[in-house]
């Protein structure tokens, strides 16, 4: 399974929804809470090519975007192969 990293803030409902979807799929993930952590936030922005909202989600080395992007991948049937480590998933 590809490693998953999610940058979050504790009060963010979109972060909670993204974590809930990953949890339903049985996916373990690294959560990096960025509230009051400017250095972690700067890393997130750099890794995501300028995205400054949360959540920002990475599967392996691929930046998949935020919560809506994660759910869209799932809706298209592309999330499970990506989580499994499939390199040929469009995006």
CSV table of N, CA, C and O in Angstrom, one decimal:
chain,number,residue,atom,x,y,z
A,1,UNK,N,0.8,-1.2,0.0
A,1,UNK,CA,0.0,0.0,0.0
A,1,UNK,C,0.9,1.2,0.0
A,1,UNK,O,1.9,1.3,0.7
A,2,UNK,N,0.5,2.2,-0.8
A,2,UNK,CA,1.3,3.5,-0.9
A,2,UNK,C,1.1,4.2,0.4
A,2,UNK,O,0.0,4.3,1.0
A,3,UNK,N,2.2,4.9,0.8
A,3,UNK,CA,2.1,5.7,2.0
A,3,UNK,C,1.2,7.0,1.8
A,3,UNK,O,1.2,7.5,0.7
A,4,UNK,N,0.4,7.3,2.8
A,4,UNK,CA,-0.5,8.5,2.7
A,4,UNK,C,-0.2,9.5,3.7
A,4,UNK,O,0.0,9.1,4.9
A,5,UNK,N,0.0,10.7,3.3
A,5,UNK,CA,0.2,11.9,4.2
A,5,UNK,C,-0.9,12.9,4.0
A,5,UNK,O,-1.3,13.2,2.9
A,6,UNK,N,-1.5,13.4,5.1
A,6,UNK,CA,-2.5,14.4,5.1
A,6,UNK,C,-2.2,15.5,6.0
A,6,UNK,O,-1.9,15.3,7.2
A,7,UNK,N,-2.1,16.7,5.5
A,7,UNK,CA,-1.9,17.9,6.3
A,7,UNK,C,-3.3,18.4,6.7
A,7,UNK,O,-4.2,18.6,5.9
A,8,UNK,N,-3.4,18.7,8.0
A,8,UNK,CA,-4.7,19.1,8.6
A,8,UNK,C,-4.6,20.2,9.6
A,8,UNK,O,-3.6,20.6,10.0
A,9,UNK,N,-5.8,20.7,9.9
A,9,UNK,CA,-6.0,21.5,11.1
A,9,UNK,C,-7.1,20.9,11.9
A,9,UNK,O,-8.1,20.3,11.3
A,10,UNK,N,-7.1,21.0,13.2
A,10,UNK,CA,-8.0,20.2,14.1
A,10,UNK,C,-9.4,20.6,13.9
A,10,UNK,O,-10.3,19.7,14.1
A,11,UNK,N,-9.7,21.8,13.6
A,11,UNK,CA,-11.1,22.3,13.5
A,11,UNK,C,-11.7,22.2,12.1
A,11,UNK,O,-12.8,22.6,11.9
A,12,UNK,N,-11.0,21.6,11.2
A,12,UNK,CA,-11.4,21.6,9.8
A,12,UNK,C,-12.3,20.4,9.4
A,12,UNK,O,-11.9,19.3,9.5
A,13,UNK,N,-13.6,20.7,9.0
A,13,UNK,CA,-14.5,19.6,8.7
A,13,UNK,C,-14.1,18.9,7.4
A,13,UNK,O,-14.4,17.7,7.3
A,14,UNK,N,-13.4,19.5,6.5
A,14,UNK,CA,-13.0,18.8,5.3
A,14,UNK,C,-11.9,17.8,5.6
A,14,UNK,O,-11.8,16.8,5.1
A,15,UNK,N,-11.0,18.2,6.6
A,15,UNK,CA,-10.0,17.3,7.1
A,15,UNK,C,-10.6,16.1,7.7
A,15,UNK,O,-10.2,14.9,7.4
A,16,UNK,N,-11.6,16.3,8.5
A,16,UNK,CA,-12.3,15.2,9.1
A,16,UNK,C,-13.0,14.3,8.1
A,16,UNK,O,-12.9,13.0,8.2
A,17,UNK,N,-13.6,14.8,7.1
A,17,UNK,CA,-14.2,14.0,6.0
A,17,UNK,C,-13.2,13.2,5.3
A,17,UNK,O,-13.5,12.1,4.9
A,18,UNK,N,-12.1,13.8,4.9
A,18,UNK,CA,-11.0,13.1,4.2
A,18,UNK,C,-10.5,11.9,5.1
A,18,UNK,O,-10.3,10.8,4.6
A,19,UNK,N,-10.2,12.2,6.3
A,19,UNK,CA,-9.7,11.2,7.2
A,19,UNK,C,-10.8,10.0,7.4
A,19,UNK,O,-10.4,8.9,7.5
A,20,UNK,N,-12.1,10.4,7.4
A,20,UNK,CA,-13.1,9.4,7.5
A,20,UNK,C,-13.1,8.5,6.3
A,20,UNK,O,-13.3,7.3,6.5
A,21,UNK,N,-13.0,9.1,5.1
A,21,UNK,CA,-13.0,8.2,3.9
A,21,UNK,C,-11.8,7.3,3.9
A,21,UNK,O,-11.9,6.1,3.7
A,22,UNK,N,-10.6,7.8,4.3
A,22,UNK,CA,-9.4,6.9,4.4
A,22,UNK,C,-9.6,5.9,5.4
A,22,UNK,O,-9.3,4.7,5.2
A,23,UNK,N,-10.2,6.2,6.6
A,23,UNK,CA,-10.5,5.2,7.6
A,23,UNK,C,-11.4,4.1,7.2
A,23,UNK,O,-11.2,3.0,7.5
A,24,UNK,N,-12.5,4.5,6.4
A,24,UNK,CA,-13.4,3.5,5.9
A,24,UNK,C,-12.7,2.5,5.0
A,24,UNK,O,-13.1,1.4,4.9
A,25,UNK,N,-11.7,3.0,4.3
A,25,UNK,CA,-11.0,2.1,3.4
A,25,UNK,C,-9.9,1.4,4.1
A,25,UNK,O,-9.1,0.6,3.5
A,26,UNK,N,-9.7,1.6,5.4
A,26,UNK,CA,-8.7,0.9,6.2
A,26,UNK,C,-7.3,1.3,5.9
A,26,UNK,O,-6.3,0.6,6.1
A,27,UNK,N,-7.2,2.6,5.5
A,27,UNK,CA,-5.9,3.2,5.1
A,27,UNK,C,-5.2,3.8,6.3
A,27,UNK,O,-5.8,4.7,7.0
A,28,UNK,N,-4.0,3.4,6.6
A,28,UNK,CA,-3.2,4.1,7.7
A,28,UNK,C,-2.6,5.4,7.0
A,28,UNK,O,-2.2,5.3,5.8
A,29,UNK,N,-2.5,6.5,7.7
A,29,UNK,CA,-2.0,7.7,7.1
A,29,UNK,C,-1.2,8.4,8.2
A,29,UNK,O,-1.4,8.3,9.4
A,30,UNK,N,-0.2,9.2,7.7
A,30,UNK,CA,0.5,10.1,8.5
A,30,UNK,C,-0.3,11.4,8.5
A,30,UNK,O,-0.5,12.0,7.5
A,31,UNK,N,-0.7,11.9,9.7
A,31,UNK,CA,-1.3,13.2,9.8
A,31,UNK,C,-0.4,14.2,10.3
A,31,UNK,O,0.3,14.0,11.4
A,32,UNK,N,-0.3,15.3,9.6
A,32,UNK,CA,0.6,16.4,10.0
A,32,UNK,C,-0.4,17.6,10.3
A,32,UNK,O,-0.9,18.2,9.4
A,33,UNK,N,-0.5,17.9,11.6
A,33,UNK,CA,-1.4,19.0,12.0
A,33,UNK,C,-0.6,20.3,12.0
A,33,UNK,O,0.5,20.3,12.6
A,34,UNK,N,-1.1,21.3,11.2
A,34,UNK,CA,-0.2,22.4,11.0
A,34,UNK,C,-0.7,23.7,11.8
A,34,UNK,O,-0.1,24.7,11.6
A,35,UNK,N,-1.7,23.6,12.6
A,35,UNK,CA,-2.2,24.7,13.4
A,35,UNK,C,-1.0,25.3,14.2
A,35,UNK,O,-0.4,24.5,15.0
A,36,UNK,N,-0.7,26.5,14.1
A,36,UNK,CA,0.4,27.1,14.9
A,36,UNK,C,1.8,26.6,14.5
A,36,UNK,O,2.7,26.8,15.3
A,37,UNK,N,1.9,26.0,13.4
A,37,UNK,CA,3.2,25.4,13.0
A,37,UNK,C,3.6,25.9,11.6
A,37,UNK,O,3.5,25.3,10.6
A,38,UNK,N,4.2,27.2,11.6
A,38,UNK,CA,4.5,27.8,10.3
A,38,UNK,C,5.5,27.0,9.5
A,38,UNK,O,5.4,27.0,8.2
A,39,UNK,N,6.4,26.3,10.1
A,39,UNK,CA,7.4,25.5,9.4
A,39,UNK,C,6.7,24.3,8.6
A,39,UNK,O,7.0,24.1,7.5
A,40,UNK,N,5.8,23.6,9.3
A,40,UNK,CA,5.1,22.5,8.7
A,40,UNK,C,4.2,23.0,7.6
A,40,UNK,O,4.0,22.4,6.6
A,41,UNK,N,3.5,24.2,7.8
A,41,UNK,CA,2.7,24.8,6.8
A,41,UNK,C,3.5,25.1,5.6
A,41,UNK,O,3.0,24.9,4.4
A,42,UNK,N,4.7,25.7,5.8
A,42,UNK,CA,5.5,26.0,4.6
A,42,UNK,C,5.9,24.8,3.8
A,42,UNK,O,5.9,24.8,2.6
A,43,UNK,N,6.2,23.7,4.5
A,43,UNK,CA,6.5,22.4,3.8
A,43,UNK,C,5.3,22.0,3.0
A,43,UNK,O,5.4,21.6,1.8
A,44,UNK,N,4.1,22.0,3.6
A,44,UNK,CA,2.9,21.6,2.9
A,44,UNK,C,2.7,22.5,1.6
A,44,UNK,O,2.4,21.9,0.5
A,45,UNK,N,2.8,23.8,1.7
A,45,UNK,CA,2.7,24.7,0.6
A,45,UNK,C,3.7,24.4,-0.5
A,45,UNK,O,3.3,24.3,-1.7
A,46,UNK,N,4.9,24.1,-0.1
A,46,UNK,CA,6.0,23.8,-1.1
A,46,UNK,C,5.7,22.5,-1.7
A,46,UNK,O,5.7,22.4,-3.0
A,47,UNK,N,5.3,21.4,-1.0
A,47,UNK,CA,5.0,20.1,-1.5
A,47,UNK,C,3.8,20.1,-2.5
A,47,UNK,O,3.8,19.4,-3.4
A,48,UNK,N,2.9,21.0,-2.2
A,48,UNK,CA,1.6,21.0,-3.0
A,48,UNK,C,1.6,22.1,-4.1
A,48,UNK,O,0.6,22.4,-4.6
A,49,UNK,N,2.8,22.6,-4.4
A,49,UNK,CA,3.0,23.6,-5.4
A,49,UNK,C,2.1,24.8,-5.2
A,49,UNK,O,1.4,25.4,-6.1
A,50,UNK,N,2.0,25.3,-3.9
A,50,UNK,CA,1.4,26.5,-3.6
A,50,UNK,C,0.0,26.4,-2.9
A,50,UNK,O,-0.5,27.5,-2.6
A,51,UNK,N,-0.5,25.3,-2.8
A,51,UNK,CA,-1.8,25.1,-2.2
A,51,UNK,C,-1.7,25.4,-0.7
A,51,UNK,O,-0.8,24.9,0.0
A,52,UNK,N,-2.6,26.3,-0.2
A,52,UNK,CA,-2.4,26.7,1.2
A,52,UNK,C,-3.6,26.3,2.1
A,52,UNK,O,-3.6,26.6,3.3
A,53,UNK,N,-4.6,25.7,1.5
A,53,UNK,CA,-5.8,25.3,2.3
A,53,UNK,C,-5.6,23.8,2.8
A,53,UNK,O,-4.7,23.1,2.3
A,54,UNK,N,-6.3,23.5,3.8
A,54,UNK,CA,-6.3,22.1,4.3
A,54,UNK,C,-7.6,21.4,4.0
A,54,UNK,O,-8.6,22.1,4.0
A,55,UNK,N,-7.6,20.1,3.9
A,55,UNK,CA,-6.4,19.2,3.9
A,55,UNK,C,-5.7,19.3,2.6
A,55,UNK,O,-6.2,19.6,1.6
A,56,UNK,N,-4.4,18.9,2.6
A,56,UNK,CA,-3.6,18.6,1.5
A,56,UNK,C,-3.2,17.2,1.6
A,56,UNK,O,-2.6,16.8,2.7
A,57,UNK,N,-3.5,16.4,0.6
A,57,UNK,CA,-3.3,14.9,0.7
A,57,UNK,C,-2.3,14.4,-0.3
A,57,UNK,O,-2.4,14.8,-1.5
A,58,UNK,N,-1.4,13.6,0.1
A,58,UNK,CA,-0.4,13.0,-0.7
A,58,UNK,C,-0.5,11.4,-0.6
A,58,UNK,O,-0.6,10.9,0.5
A,59,UNK,N,-0.5,10.8,-1.8
A,59,UNK,CA,-0.5,9.3,-1.8
A,59,UNK,C,0.8,9.0,-2.5
A,59,UNK,O,1.0,9.3,-3.7
A,60,UNK,N,1.7,8.3,-1.8
A,60,UNK,CA,3.1,8.2,-2.3
A,60,UNK,C,3.6,9.6,-2.5
A,60,UNK,O,3.5,10.4,-1.7
A,61,UNK,N,4.2,9.8,-3.7
A,61,UNK,CA,4.8,11.1,-4.0
A,61,UNK,C,3.8,12.0,-4.7
A,61,UNK,O,4.1,13.1,-5.0
A,62,UNK,N,2.6,11.5,-5.0
A,62,UNK,CA,1.6,12.2,-5.7
A,62,UNK,C,0.7,13.1,-4.8
A,62,UNK,O,0.1,12.6,-3.9
A,63,UNK,N,0.7,14.4,-5.2
A,63,UNK,CA,-0.2,15.3,-4.5
A,63,UNK,C,-1.6,15.1,-5.1
A,63,UNK,O,-1.8,15.4,-6.3
A,64,UNK,N,-2.6,14.7,-4.4
A,64,UNK,CA,-3.9,14.4,-4.9
A,64,UNK,C,-4.8,15.6,-4.7
A,64,UNK,O,-5.9,15.7,-5.3
A,65,UNK,N,-4.4,16.6,-3.8
A,65,UNK,CA,-5.3,17.8,-3.6
A,65,UNK,C,-5.9,17.7,-2.2
A,65,UNK,O,-5.4,17.2,-1.3
A,66,UNK,N,-7.2,18.2,-2.2
A,66,UNK,CA,-7.9,18.3,-0.9
A,66,UNK,C,-9.0,17.2,-0.8
A,66,UNK,O,-9.0,16.2,-1.6
A,67,UNK,N,-9.9,17.5,0.1
A,67,UNK,CA,-11.0,16.5,0.4
A,67,UNK,C,-11.8,16.3,-0.9
A,67,UNK,O,-12.1,15.1,-1.2
A,68,UNK,N,-12.3,17.3,-1.6
A,68,UNK,CA,-13.1,17.1,-2.8
A,68,UNK,C,-12.4,16.3,-3.8
A,68,UNK,O,-13.0,15.4,-4.5
A,69,UNK,N,-11.1,16.5,-4.0
A,69,UNK,CA,-10.3,15.8,-4.9
A,69,UNK,C,-10.2,14.3,-4.5
A,69,UNK,O,-10.3,13.4,-5.4
A,70,UNK,N,-10.1,14.0,-3.2
A,70,UNK,CA,-10.0,12.7,-2.8
A,70,UNK,C,-11.3,11.9,-3.0
A,70,UNK,O,-11.3,10.8,-3.6
A,71,UNK,N,-12.4,12.6,-2.7
A,71,UNK,CA,-13.7,12.0,-3.0
A,71,UNK,C,-14.0,11.8,-4.5
A,71,UNK,O,-14.6,10.8,-4.9
A,72,UNK,N,-13.5,12.7,-5.3
A,72,UNK,CA,-13.7,12.6,-6.8
A,72,UNK,C,-12.9,11.4,-7.3
A,72,UNK,O,-13.4,10.7,-8.1
A,73,UNK,N,-11.6,11.2,-6.8
A,73,UNK,CA,-10.9,10.0,-7.2
A,73,UNK,C,-11.6,8.8,-6.8
A,73,UNK,O,-11.7,7.8,-7.6
A,74,UNK,N,-12.2,8.7,-5.6
A,74,UNK,CA,-12.9,7.6,-5.2
A,74,UNK,C,-14.2,7.4,-6.1
A,74,UNK,O,-14.4,6.2,-6.5
A,75,UNK,N,-14.8,8.4,-6.4
A,75,UNK,CA,-16.0,8.3,-7.3
A,75,UNK,C,-15.7,7.8,-8.7
A,75,UNK,O,-16.6,7.1,-9.3
A,76,UNK,N,-14.5,8.1,-9.2
A,76,UNK,CA,-14.1,7.6,-10.5
A,76,UNK,C,-13.5,6.2,-10.4
A,76,UNK,O,-13.1,5.7,-11.5
A,77,UNK,N,-13.4,5.7,-9.3
A,77,UNK,CA,-12.8,4.3,-9.1
A,77,UNK,C,-11.3,4.4,-9.2
A,77,UNK,O,-10.7,3.3,-9.4
A,78,UNK,N,-10.7,5.5,-9.0
A,78,UNK,CA,-9.2,5.7,-9.2
A,78,UNK,C,-8.5,5.7,-7.8
A,78,UNK,O,-7.3,5.5,-7.8
A,79,UNK,N,-9.2,5.8,-6.7
A,79,UNK,CA,-8.5,5.9,-5.4
A,79,UNK,C,-8.0,4.6,-5.0
A,79,UNK,O,-6.8,4.5,-4.6
A,80,UNK,N,-8.7,3.5,-5.0
A,80,UNK,CA,-8.2,2.2,-4.6
A,80,UNK,C,-7.0,1.8,-5.3
A,80,UNK,O,-6.0,1.4,-4.6
A,81,UNK,N,-6.9,1.9,-6.6
A,81,UNK,CA,-5.7,1.5,-7.3
A,81,UNK,C,-4.5,2.4,-6.9
A,81,UNK,O,-3.4,1.9,-6.8
A,82,UNK,N,-4.8,3.7,-6.7
A,82,UNK,CA,-3.7,4.6,-6.3
A,82,UNK,C,-3.2,4.2,-4.9
A,82,UNK,O,-2.0,4.2,-4.7
A,83,UNK,N,-4.1,3.9,-4.0
A,83,UNK,CA,-3.7,3.5,-2.7
A,83,UNK,C,-2.9,2.2,-2.7
A,83,UNK,O,-2.0,2.0,-1.9
A,84,UNK,N,-3.3,1.4,-3.6
A,84,UNK,CA,-2.6,0.1,-3.7
A,84,UNK,C,-1.2,0.2,-4.4
A,84,UNK,O,-0.4,-0.7,-4.4
A,85,UNK,N,-0.9,1.4,-4.8
A,85,UNK,CA,0.5,1.7,-5.4
A,85,UNK,C,0.5,1.7,-6.9
A,85,UNK,O,1.6,1.6,-7.5
A,86,UNK,N,-0.7,1.7,-7.5
A,86,UNK,CA,-0.7,1.7,-9.0
A,86,UNK,C,-0.2,3.0,-9.5
A,86,UNK,O,-0.6,4.1,-9.2
A,87,UNK,N,0.8,2.9,-10.4
A,87,UNK,CA,1.5,4.1,-11.0
A,87,UNK,C,0.8,4.5,-12.2
A,87,UNK,O,1.0,5.6,-12.7
A,88,UNK,N,-0.1,3.7,-12.8
A,88,UNK,CA,-0.7,4.1,-14.0
A,88,UNK,C,-2.1,4.7,-13.9
A,88,UNK,O,-2.9,4.8,-14.9
A,89,UNK,N,-2.4,5.2,-12.7
A,89,UNK,CA,-3.7,5.9,-12.5
A,89,UNK,C,-3.6,7.3,-13.1
A,89,UNK,O,-2.7,8.0,-12.8
A,90,UNK,N,-4.6,7.7,-13.9
A,90,UNK,CA,-4.6,9.0,-14.5
A,90,UNK,C,-4.6,10.1,-13.4
A,90,UNK,O,-5.1,9.9,-12.3
A,91,UNK,N,-4.0,11.3,-13.8
A,91,UNK,CA,-4.1,12.4,-12.8
A,91,UNK,C,-2.9,13.2,-13.0
A,91,UNK,O,-2.5,14.1,-12.8
